[in-house]
Coordinates of C-alpha atoms in Angstrom, one line a residue:
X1 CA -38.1 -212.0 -204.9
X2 CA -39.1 -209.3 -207.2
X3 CA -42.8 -208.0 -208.4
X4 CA -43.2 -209.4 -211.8
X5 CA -45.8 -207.2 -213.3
X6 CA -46.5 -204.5 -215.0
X7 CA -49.8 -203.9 -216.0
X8 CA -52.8 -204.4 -214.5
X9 CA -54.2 -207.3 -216.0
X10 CA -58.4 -208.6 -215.4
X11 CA -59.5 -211.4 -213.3
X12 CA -63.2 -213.1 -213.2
X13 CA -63.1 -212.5 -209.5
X14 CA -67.1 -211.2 -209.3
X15 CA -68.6 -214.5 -209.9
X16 CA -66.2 -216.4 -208.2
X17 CA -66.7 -214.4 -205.0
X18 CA -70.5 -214.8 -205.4
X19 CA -69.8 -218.6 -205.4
X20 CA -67.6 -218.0 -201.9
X21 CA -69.8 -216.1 -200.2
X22 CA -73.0 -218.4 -201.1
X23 CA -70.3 -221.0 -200.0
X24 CA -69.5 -219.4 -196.6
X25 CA -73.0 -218.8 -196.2
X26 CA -74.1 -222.4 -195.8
X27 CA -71.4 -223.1 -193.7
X28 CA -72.2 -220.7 -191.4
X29 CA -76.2 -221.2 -191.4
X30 CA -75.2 -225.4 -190.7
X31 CA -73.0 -223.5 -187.5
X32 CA -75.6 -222.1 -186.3
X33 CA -77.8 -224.9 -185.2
X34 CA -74.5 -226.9 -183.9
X35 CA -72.9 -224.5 -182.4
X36 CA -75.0 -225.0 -179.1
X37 CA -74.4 -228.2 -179.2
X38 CA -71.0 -228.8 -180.6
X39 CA -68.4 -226.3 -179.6
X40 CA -65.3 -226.3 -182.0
X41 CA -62.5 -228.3 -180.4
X42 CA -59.9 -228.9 -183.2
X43 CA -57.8 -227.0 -185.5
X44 CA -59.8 -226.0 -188.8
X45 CA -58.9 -223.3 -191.6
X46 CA -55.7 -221.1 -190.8
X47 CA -55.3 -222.6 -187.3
X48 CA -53.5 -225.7 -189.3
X49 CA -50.3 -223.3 -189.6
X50 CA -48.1 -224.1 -187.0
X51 CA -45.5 -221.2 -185.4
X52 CA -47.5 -218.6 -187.0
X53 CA -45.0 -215.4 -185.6
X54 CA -47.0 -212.1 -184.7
X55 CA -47.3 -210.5 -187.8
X56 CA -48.8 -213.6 -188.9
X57 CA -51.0 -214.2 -186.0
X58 CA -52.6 -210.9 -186.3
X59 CA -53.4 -211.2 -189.8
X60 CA -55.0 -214.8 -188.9
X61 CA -57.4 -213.0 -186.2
X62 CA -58.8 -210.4 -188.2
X63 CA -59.2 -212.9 -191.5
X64 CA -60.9 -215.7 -189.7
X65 CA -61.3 -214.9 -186.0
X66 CA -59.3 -214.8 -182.6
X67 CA -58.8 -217.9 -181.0
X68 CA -61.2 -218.7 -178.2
X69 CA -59.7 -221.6 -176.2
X70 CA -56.9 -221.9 -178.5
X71 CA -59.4 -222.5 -181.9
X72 CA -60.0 -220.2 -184.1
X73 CA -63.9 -219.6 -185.4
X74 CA -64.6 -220.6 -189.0
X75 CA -68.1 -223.3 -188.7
X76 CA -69.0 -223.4 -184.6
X77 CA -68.5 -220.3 -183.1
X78 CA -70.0 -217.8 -185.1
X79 CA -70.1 -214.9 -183.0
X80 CA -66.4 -214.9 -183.1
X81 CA -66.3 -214.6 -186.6
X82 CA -63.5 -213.2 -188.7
X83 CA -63.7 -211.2 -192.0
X84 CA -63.7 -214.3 -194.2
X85 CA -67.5 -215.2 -192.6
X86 CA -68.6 -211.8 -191.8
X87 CA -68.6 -210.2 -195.1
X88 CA -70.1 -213.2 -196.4
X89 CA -73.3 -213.0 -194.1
X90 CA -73.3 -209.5 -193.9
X91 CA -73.1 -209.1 -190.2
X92 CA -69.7 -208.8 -187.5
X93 CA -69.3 -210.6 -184.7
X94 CA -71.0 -208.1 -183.0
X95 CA -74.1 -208.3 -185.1
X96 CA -73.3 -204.7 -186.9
X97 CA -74.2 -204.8 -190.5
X98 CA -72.0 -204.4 -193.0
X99 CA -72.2 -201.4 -195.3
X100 CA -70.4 -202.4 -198.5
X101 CA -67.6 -200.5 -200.2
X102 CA -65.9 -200.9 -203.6
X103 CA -63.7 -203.6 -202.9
X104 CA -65.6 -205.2 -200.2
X105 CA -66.3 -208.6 -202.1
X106 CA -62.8 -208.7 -203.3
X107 CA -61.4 -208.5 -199.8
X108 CA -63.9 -211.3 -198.4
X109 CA -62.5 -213.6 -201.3
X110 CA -59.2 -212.7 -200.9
X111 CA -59.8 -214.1 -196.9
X112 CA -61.6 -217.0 -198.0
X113 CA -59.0 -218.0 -200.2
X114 CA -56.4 -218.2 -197.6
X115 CA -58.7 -220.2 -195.2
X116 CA -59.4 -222.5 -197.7
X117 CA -56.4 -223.1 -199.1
X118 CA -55.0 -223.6 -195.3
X119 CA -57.8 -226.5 -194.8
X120 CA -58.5 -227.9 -198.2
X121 CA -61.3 -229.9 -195.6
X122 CA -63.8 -226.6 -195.8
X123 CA -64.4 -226.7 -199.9
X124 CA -63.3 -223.0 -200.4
X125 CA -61.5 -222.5 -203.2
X126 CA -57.8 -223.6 -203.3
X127 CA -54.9 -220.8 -204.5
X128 CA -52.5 -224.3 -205.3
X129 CA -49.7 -223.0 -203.1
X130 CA -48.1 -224.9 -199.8
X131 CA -49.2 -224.2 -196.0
X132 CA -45.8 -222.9 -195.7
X133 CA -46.6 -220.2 -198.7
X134 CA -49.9 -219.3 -197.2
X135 CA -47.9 -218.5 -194.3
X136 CA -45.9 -215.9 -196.2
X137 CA -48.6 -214.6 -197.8
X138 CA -50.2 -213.7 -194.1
X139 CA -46.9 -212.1 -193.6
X140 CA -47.6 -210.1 -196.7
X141 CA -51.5 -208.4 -195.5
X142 CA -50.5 -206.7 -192.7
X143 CA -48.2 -203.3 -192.9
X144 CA -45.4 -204.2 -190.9
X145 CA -43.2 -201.4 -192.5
X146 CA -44.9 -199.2 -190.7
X147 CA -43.0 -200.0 -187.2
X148 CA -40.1 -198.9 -188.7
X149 CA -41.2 -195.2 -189.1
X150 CA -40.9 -195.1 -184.7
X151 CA -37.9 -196.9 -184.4
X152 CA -35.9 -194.8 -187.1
X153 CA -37.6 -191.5 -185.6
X154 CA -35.8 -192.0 -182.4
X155 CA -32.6 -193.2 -183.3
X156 CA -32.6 -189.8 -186.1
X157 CA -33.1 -187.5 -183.2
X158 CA -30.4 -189.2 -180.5
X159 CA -28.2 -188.9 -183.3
X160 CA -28.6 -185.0 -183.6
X161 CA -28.2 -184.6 -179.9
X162 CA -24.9 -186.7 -180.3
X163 CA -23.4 -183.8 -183.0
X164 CA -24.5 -180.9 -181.1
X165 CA -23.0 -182.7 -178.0
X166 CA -19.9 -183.2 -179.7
X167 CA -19.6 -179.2 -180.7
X168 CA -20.4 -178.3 -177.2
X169 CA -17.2 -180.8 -176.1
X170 CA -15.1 -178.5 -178.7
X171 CA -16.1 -175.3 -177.4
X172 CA -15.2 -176.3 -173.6
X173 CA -11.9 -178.5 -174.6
X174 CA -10.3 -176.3 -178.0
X175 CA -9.7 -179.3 -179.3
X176 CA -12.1 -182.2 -179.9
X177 CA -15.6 -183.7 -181.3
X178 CA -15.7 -185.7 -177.8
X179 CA -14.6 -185.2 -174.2
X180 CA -11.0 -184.1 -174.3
X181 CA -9.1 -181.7 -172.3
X182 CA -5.7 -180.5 -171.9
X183 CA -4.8 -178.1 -175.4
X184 CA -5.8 -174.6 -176.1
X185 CA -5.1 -172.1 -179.1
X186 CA -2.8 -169.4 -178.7
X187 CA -2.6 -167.0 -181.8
X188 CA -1.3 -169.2 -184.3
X189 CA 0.4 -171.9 -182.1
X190 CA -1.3 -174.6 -180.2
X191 CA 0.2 -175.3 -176.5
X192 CA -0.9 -177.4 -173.8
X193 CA -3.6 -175.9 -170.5
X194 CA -6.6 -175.0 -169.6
X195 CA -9.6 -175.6 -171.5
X196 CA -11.1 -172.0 -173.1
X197 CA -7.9 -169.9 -173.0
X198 CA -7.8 -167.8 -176.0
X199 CA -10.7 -169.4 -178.0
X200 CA -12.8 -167.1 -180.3
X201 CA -15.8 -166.3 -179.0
X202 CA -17.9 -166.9 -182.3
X203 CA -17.8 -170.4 -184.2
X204 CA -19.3 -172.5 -186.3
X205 CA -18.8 -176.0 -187.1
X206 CA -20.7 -178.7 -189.5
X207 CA -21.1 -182.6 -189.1
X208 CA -22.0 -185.4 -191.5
X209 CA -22.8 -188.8 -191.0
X210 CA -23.6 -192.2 -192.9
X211 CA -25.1 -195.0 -190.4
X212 CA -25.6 -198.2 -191.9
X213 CA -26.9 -201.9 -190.5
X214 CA -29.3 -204.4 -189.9
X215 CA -32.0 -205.9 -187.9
X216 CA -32.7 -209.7 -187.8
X217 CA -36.3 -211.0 -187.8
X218 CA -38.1 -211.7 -184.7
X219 CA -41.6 -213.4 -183.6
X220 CA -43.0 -209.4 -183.7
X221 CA -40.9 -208.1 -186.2
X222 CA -39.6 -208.6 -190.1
X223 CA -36.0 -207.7 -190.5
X224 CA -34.6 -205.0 -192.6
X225 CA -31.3 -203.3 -193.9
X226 CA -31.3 -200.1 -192.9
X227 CA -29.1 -196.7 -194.1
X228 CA -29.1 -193.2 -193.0
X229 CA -27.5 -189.7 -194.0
X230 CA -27.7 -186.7 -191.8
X231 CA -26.1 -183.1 -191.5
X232 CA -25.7 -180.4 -188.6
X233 CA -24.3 -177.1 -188.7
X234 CA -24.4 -174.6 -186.2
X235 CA -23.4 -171.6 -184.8
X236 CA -22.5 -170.7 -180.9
X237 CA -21.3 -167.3 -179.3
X238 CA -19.1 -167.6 -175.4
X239 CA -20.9 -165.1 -174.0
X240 CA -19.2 -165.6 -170.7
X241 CA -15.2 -167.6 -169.7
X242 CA -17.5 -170.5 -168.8
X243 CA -20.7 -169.8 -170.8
X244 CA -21.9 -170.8 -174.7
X245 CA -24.8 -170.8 -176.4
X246 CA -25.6 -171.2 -180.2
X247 CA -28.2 -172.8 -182.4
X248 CA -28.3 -175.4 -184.8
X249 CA -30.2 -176.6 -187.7
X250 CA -30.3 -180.7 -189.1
X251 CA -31.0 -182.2 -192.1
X252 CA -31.4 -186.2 -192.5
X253 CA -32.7 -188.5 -194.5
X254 CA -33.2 -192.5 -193.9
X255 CA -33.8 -196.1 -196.1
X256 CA -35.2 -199.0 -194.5
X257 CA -36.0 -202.5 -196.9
X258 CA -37.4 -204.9 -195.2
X259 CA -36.2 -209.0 -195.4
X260 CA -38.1 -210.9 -198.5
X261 CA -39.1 -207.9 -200.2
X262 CA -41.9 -207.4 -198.5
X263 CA -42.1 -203.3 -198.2
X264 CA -39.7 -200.6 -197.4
X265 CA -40.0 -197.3 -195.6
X266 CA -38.0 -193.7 -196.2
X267 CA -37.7 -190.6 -194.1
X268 CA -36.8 -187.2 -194.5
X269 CA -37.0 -184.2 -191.8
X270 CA -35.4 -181.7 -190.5
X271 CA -34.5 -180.0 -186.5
X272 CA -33.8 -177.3 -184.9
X273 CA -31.4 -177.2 -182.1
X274 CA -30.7 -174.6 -179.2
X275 CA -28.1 -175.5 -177.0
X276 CA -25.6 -174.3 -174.2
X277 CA -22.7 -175.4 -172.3
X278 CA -21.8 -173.6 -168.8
X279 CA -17.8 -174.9 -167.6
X280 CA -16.0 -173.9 -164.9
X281 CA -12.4 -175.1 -164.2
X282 CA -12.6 -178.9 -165.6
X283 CA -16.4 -179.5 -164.7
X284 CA -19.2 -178.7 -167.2
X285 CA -23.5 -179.0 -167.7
X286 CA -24.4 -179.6 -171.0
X287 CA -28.0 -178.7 -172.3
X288 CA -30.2 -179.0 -175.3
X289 CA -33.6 -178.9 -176.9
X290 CA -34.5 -179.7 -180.2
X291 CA -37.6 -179.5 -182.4
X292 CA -38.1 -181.2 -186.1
X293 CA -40.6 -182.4 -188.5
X294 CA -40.3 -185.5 -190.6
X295 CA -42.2 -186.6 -193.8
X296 CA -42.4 -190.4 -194.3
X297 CA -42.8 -192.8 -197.2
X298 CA -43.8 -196.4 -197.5
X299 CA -44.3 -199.4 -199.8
X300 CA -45.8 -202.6 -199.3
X301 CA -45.5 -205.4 -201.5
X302 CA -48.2 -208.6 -201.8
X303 CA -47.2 -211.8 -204.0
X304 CA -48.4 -214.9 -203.5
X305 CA -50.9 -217.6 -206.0
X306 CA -49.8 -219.2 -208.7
X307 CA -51.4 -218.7 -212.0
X308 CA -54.7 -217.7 -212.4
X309 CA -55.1 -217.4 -208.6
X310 CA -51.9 -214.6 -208.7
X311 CA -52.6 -211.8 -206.2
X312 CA -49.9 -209.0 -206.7
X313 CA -50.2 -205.6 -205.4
X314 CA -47.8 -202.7 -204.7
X315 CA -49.6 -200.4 -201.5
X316 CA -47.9 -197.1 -201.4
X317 CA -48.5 -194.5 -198.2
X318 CA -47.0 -190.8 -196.9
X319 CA -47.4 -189.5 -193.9
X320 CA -46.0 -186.6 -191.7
X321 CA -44.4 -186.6 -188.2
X322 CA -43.4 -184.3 -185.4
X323 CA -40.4 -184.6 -182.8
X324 CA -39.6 -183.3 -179.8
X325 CA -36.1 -184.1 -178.2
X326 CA -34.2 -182.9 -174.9
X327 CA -30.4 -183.4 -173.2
X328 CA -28.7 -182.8 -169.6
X329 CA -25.4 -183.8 -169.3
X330 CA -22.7 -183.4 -166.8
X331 CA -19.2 -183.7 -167.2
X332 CA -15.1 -183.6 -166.0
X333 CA -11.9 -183.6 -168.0
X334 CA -8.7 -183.6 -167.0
X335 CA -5.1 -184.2 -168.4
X336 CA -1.9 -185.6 -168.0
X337 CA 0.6 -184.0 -170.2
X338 CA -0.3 -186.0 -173.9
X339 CA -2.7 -187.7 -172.3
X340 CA -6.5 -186.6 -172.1
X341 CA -8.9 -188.1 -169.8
X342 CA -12.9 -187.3 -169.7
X343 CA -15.4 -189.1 -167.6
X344 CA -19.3 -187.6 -168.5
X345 CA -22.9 -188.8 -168.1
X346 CA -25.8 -187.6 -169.9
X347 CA -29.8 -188.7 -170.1
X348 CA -31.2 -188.3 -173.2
X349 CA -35.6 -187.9 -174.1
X350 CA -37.3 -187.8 -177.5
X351 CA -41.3 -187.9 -178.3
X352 CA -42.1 -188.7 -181.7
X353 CA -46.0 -188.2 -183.0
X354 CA -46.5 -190.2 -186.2
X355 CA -50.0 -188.9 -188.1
X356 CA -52.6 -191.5 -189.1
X357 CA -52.4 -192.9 -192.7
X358 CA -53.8 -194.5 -196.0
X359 CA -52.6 -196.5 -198.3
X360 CA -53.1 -196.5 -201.8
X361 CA -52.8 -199.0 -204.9
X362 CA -50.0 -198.4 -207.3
X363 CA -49.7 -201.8 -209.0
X364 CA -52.3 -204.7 -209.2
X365 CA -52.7 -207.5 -211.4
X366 CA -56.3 -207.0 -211.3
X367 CA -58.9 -204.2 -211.2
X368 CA -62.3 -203.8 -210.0
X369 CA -65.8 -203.3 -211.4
X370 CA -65.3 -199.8 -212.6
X371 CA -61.7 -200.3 -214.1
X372 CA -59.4 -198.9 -210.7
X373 CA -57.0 -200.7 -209.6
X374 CA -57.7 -203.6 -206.9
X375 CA -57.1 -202.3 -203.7
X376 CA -58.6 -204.9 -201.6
X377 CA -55.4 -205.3 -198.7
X378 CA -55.2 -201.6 -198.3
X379 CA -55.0 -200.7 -194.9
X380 CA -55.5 -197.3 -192.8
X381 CA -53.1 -197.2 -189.9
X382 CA -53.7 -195.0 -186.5
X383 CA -50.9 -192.7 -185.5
X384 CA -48.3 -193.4 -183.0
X385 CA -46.8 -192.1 -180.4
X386 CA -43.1 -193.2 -179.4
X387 CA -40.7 -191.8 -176.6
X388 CA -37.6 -192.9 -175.7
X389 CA -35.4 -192.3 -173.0
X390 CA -31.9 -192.9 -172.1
X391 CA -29.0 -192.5 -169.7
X392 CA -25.6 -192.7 -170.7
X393 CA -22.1 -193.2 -168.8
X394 CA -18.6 -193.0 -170.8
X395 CA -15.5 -192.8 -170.6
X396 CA -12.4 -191.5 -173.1
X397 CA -9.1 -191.5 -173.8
X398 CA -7.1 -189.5 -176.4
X399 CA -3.7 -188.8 -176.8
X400 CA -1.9 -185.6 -178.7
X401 CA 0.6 -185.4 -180.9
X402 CA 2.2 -182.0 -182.4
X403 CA 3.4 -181.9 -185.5
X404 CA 4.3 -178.9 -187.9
X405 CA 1.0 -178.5 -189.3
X406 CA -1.1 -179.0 -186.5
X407 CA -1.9 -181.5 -183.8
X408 CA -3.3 -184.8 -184.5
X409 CA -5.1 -186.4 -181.2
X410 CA -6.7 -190.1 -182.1
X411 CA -9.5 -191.0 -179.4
X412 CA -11.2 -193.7 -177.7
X413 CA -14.7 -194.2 -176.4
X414 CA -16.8 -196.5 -174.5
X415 CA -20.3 -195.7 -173.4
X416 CA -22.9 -197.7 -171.1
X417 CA -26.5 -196.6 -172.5
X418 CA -29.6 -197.1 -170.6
X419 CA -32.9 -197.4 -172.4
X420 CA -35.8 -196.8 -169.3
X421 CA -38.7 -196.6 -172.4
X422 CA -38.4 -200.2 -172.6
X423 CA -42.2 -201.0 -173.5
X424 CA -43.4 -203.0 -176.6
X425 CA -45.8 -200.9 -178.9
X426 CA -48.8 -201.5 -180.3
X427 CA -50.1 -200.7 -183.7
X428 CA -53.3 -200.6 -184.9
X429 CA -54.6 -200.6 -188.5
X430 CA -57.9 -201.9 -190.1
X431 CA -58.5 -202.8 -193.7
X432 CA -60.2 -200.1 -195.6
X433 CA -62.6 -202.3 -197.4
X434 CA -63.9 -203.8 -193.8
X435 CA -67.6 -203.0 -194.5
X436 CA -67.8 -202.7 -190.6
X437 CA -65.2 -199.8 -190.0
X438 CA -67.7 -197.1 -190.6
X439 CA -70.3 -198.0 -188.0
X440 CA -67.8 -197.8 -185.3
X441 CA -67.0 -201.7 -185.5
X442 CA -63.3 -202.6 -184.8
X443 CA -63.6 -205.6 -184.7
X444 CA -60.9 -206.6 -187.2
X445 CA -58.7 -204.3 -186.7
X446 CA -54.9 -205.7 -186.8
X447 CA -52.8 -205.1 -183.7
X448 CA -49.0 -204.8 -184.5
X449 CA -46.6 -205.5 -181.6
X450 CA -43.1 -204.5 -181.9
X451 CA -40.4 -206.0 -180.0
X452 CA -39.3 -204.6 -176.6
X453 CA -36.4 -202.0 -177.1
X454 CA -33.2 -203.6 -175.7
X455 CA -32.4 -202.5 -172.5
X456 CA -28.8 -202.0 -171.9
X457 CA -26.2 -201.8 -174.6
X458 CA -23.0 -200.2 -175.1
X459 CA -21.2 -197.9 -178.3
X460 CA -17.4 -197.8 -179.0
X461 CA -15.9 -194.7 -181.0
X462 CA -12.7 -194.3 -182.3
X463 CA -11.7 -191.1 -183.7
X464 CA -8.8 -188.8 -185.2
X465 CA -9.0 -185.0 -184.8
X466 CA -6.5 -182.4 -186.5
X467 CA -6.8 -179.3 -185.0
X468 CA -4.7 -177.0 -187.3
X469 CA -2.9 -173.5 -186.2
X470 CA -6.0 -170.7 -186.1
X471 CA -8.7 -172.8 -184.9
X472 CA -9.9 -174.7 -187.2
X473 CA -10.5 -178.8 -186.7
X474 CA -11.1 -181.3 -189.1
X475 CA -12.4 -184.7 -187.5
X476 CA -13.4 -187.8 -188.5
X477 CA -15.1 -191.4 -186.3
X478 CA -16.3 -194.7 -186.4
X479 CA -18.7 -195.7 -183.7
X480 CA -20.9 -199.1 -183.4
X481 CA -23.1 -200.1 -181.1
X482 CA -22.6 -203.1 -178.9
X483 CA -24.5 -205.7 -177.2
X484 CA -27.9 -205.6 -178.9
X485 CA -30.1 -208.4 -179.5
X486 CA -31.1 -208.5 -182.8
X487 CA -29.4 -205.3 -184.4
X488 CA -26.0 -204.6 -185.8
X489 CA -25.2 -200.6 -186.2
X490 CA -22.2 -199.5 -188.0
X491 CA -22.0 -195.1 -188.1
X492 CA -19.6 -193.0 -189.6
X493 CA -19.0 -189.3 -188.8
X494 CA -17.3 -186.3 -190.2
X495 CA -16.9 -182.6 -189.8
X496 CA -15.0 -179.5 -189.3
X497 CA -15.5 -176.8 -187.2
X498 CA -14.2 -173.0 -187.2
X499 CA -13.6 -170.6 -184.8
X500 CA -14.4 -166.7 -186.1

């Protein structure tokens, strides 16, 4: 579903709100003297939705409460009120006072509306739209696009360690971007042996890749499509028969658009990588640190009403991020005439730090007192923190095949990976018009679960290299990662690499 607006367009929302809050008022003041009395016991207001998922749930607690004994608060149990109730009797749960910003009002009949539209019972006003609709529109309140900034973050930087890996495998082998042994460069001819014999000992070498896939929709998380383009180059000296060390820089960018149209979220950053590879006879130790910075980008879009009742909103946000990333890996080839075998292991860390952030209005269908735009769903998100870890085990097979301009060698690969950050994570963000923010009161912020990171999982590469006479290799893959729950993870990658 697309946004179908254009310009911002006025709404008689003062008065109406006025009318809510006297509404919510005498609601609450008849609560009071029953509550001693009469605890809540059944389902009222938006605990009538049934299989609310996370997202949903979270947006539920901070508009009319958390449950307490599995009901929410809206008439009996004041001091568990959400935002609906507080801002309408200018107190918190807590008993802080509210101090009022711009679009304080508007967000208080905003939360009415979708209590009272979810229990027609309570005399709020009605938006006209089904349960299952007011359901959505939860979906809509809360910035879930902003769990895919830490997911995308990590994946971004295993993928650099993965090209630099692959240059380091070259510089060892003479040959490949992965684990292969048994050719070597000889002037202008390529012959079978040992791994490093008559290699130049300067080189450079570049790597692109396109990654592109999907993630289904869980209880904690929306789905999205996802794309991503990146680029490495580098350059490395052999210092030593068995030692090389170079550096590399990495440039990527990355699209996610989440399910329904509900936001999306782009990245753009860049690393820097210093790496080294000692080898001695068919045995190697890999190494690797890397260093980047990422700017972010986000859009968040809110449609639901019908009519005059229409709420449409386009939140926009930027942020910036900073990544850490490190690699040990440990290896052996070894060869069989045409045939090339490699058996390696590796673990794998990143640390991503994700600054704070607002959002800001870009599109409403109505505007406020003084003529801005209505930014009464805005949020301000905390920053994040996410680290990963893995260890991988794989295995190859390749296979050479001279020919008079060069020798081809198509590749295999399986790998086992091992994710041992395995943790859910929590976001945090409050609305920015929660009159209770600024006295220290969180007691409406929204708490964003994302699923648990999949465990164990496996990737299969398949791969062509041409190594032509001189040195230079042009190569090209396929790789796709198995076994995940809810993710499917097609990448394709390219390159050629030179010896000086």
């Amino acid at each position: 579903m697309k946004l179908r607006y254009s310009l911002p367009q006025c709404e008689t929302s003062i008065n109406i709100a006025r009318n809510i809050a006297r509404k919510i008022s005498i609601l609450v003041a008849i609560s009071i003297s029953s509550a001693l009395t009469s605890p809540l016991t059944h389902a009222v207001g938006l605990d009538l939705l049934t299989n609310l998922n996370g997202p949903q749930d979270a947006a539920a607690d901070a508009i009319q409460g958390a449950d307490i004994n599995g009901v929410r608060p809206i008439i009996d149990d004041v001091a568990g009120k959400g935002l609906c109730q507080s801002i309408a009797t200018g107190t918190s749960q807590t008993g802080t006072v509210k101090s009022d910003k711009p679009a304080t009002g508007e967000l208080g009949t905003r939360c009415a509306w979708l209590v009272g539209t979810a229990d027609p019972s309570l005399g709020l006003p009605n938006l006209g739209i089904s349960l299952a609709q007011v359901t959505q529109a939860l979906q809509q309140v809360v910035p879930e696009e902003t769990e895919i900034m830490g997911s995308g973050s990590t994946d971004t930087m295993h993928d650099q360690n993965n090209n630099v890996n692959s240059r380091l495998q070259f510089v060892r082998t003479g040959i490949s971007s992965l684990p292969i042994a048994g050719l070597h460069i000889s002037g202008d001819t390529l012959t079978g042996g040992n791994a490093g014999e008559d290699v130049s000992r300067l080189g450079v070498f570049i790597n692109g890749d396109f990654a592109t896939g999907e993630k289904d929709s869980t209880f904690n998380e929306s789905g999205f499509d996802f794309d991503s383009y990146g680029l490495t180059a580098g350059i490395d000296y052999r210092f030593a028969d068995s030692f090389i060390a170079g550096i590399a820089i990495g440039y990527s960018e990355s699209e996610a658009e989440v399910d329904d149209n509900l936001g999306s979220t782009d990245g753009e950053g860049t690393t820097f990588t210093v790496y080294g590879s000692w080898f001695k006879d068919n045995f190697y130790v890999d190494g690797s640190v890397t260093t980047g910075s990422y700017d972010y980008d986000g859009k968040r879009n809110i449609y639901y009403g019908i009519g005059d009742t229409l709420v449409a909103r386009t939140l926009e946000s930027d942020t910036d991020g900073d990544q850490t990333a490190w690699s040990i890996g440990l290896g052996y080839n070894m060869d069989n005439d045409s045939l090339s075998y490699s058996f390696y292991s590796r673990l794998e860390a990143v640390d991503v730090d994700i600054d704070a952030y607002r959002e800001r209005v870009t599109a409403a269908n109505s505007t406020l007192e003084d003529g801005s735009l209505n930014n009464d769903w805005a949020m301000r998100v905390d920053d994040q923190e996410i680290e990963s870890m893995r260890g991988i085990l794989g295995a190859q097979i390749a296979y050479s095949i001279s020919k008079n301009y060069g020798v081809l060698q198509p590749y295999a690969s399986l790998e086992y990976q091992r994710e041992f950050e395995d943790d859910a994570r929590v976001t945090r963000a409050s609305y920015l018009n929660d009159p209770f923010f600024d006295s220290g009161d969180r007691s409406y912020v929204v708490e964003l679960t994302t699923d648990e990171p999949d465990q164990s999982y496996y990737q299969l590469t398949l791969g062509t290299v041409l190594l032509r006479p001189g040195g230079t290799q042009w190569f090209v893959n396929y790789g796709s990662l198995l076994g995940l729950d809810d993710v499917t993870s097609h990448r394709f990658t390219f390159g050629a690499r030179l010896e000086l």
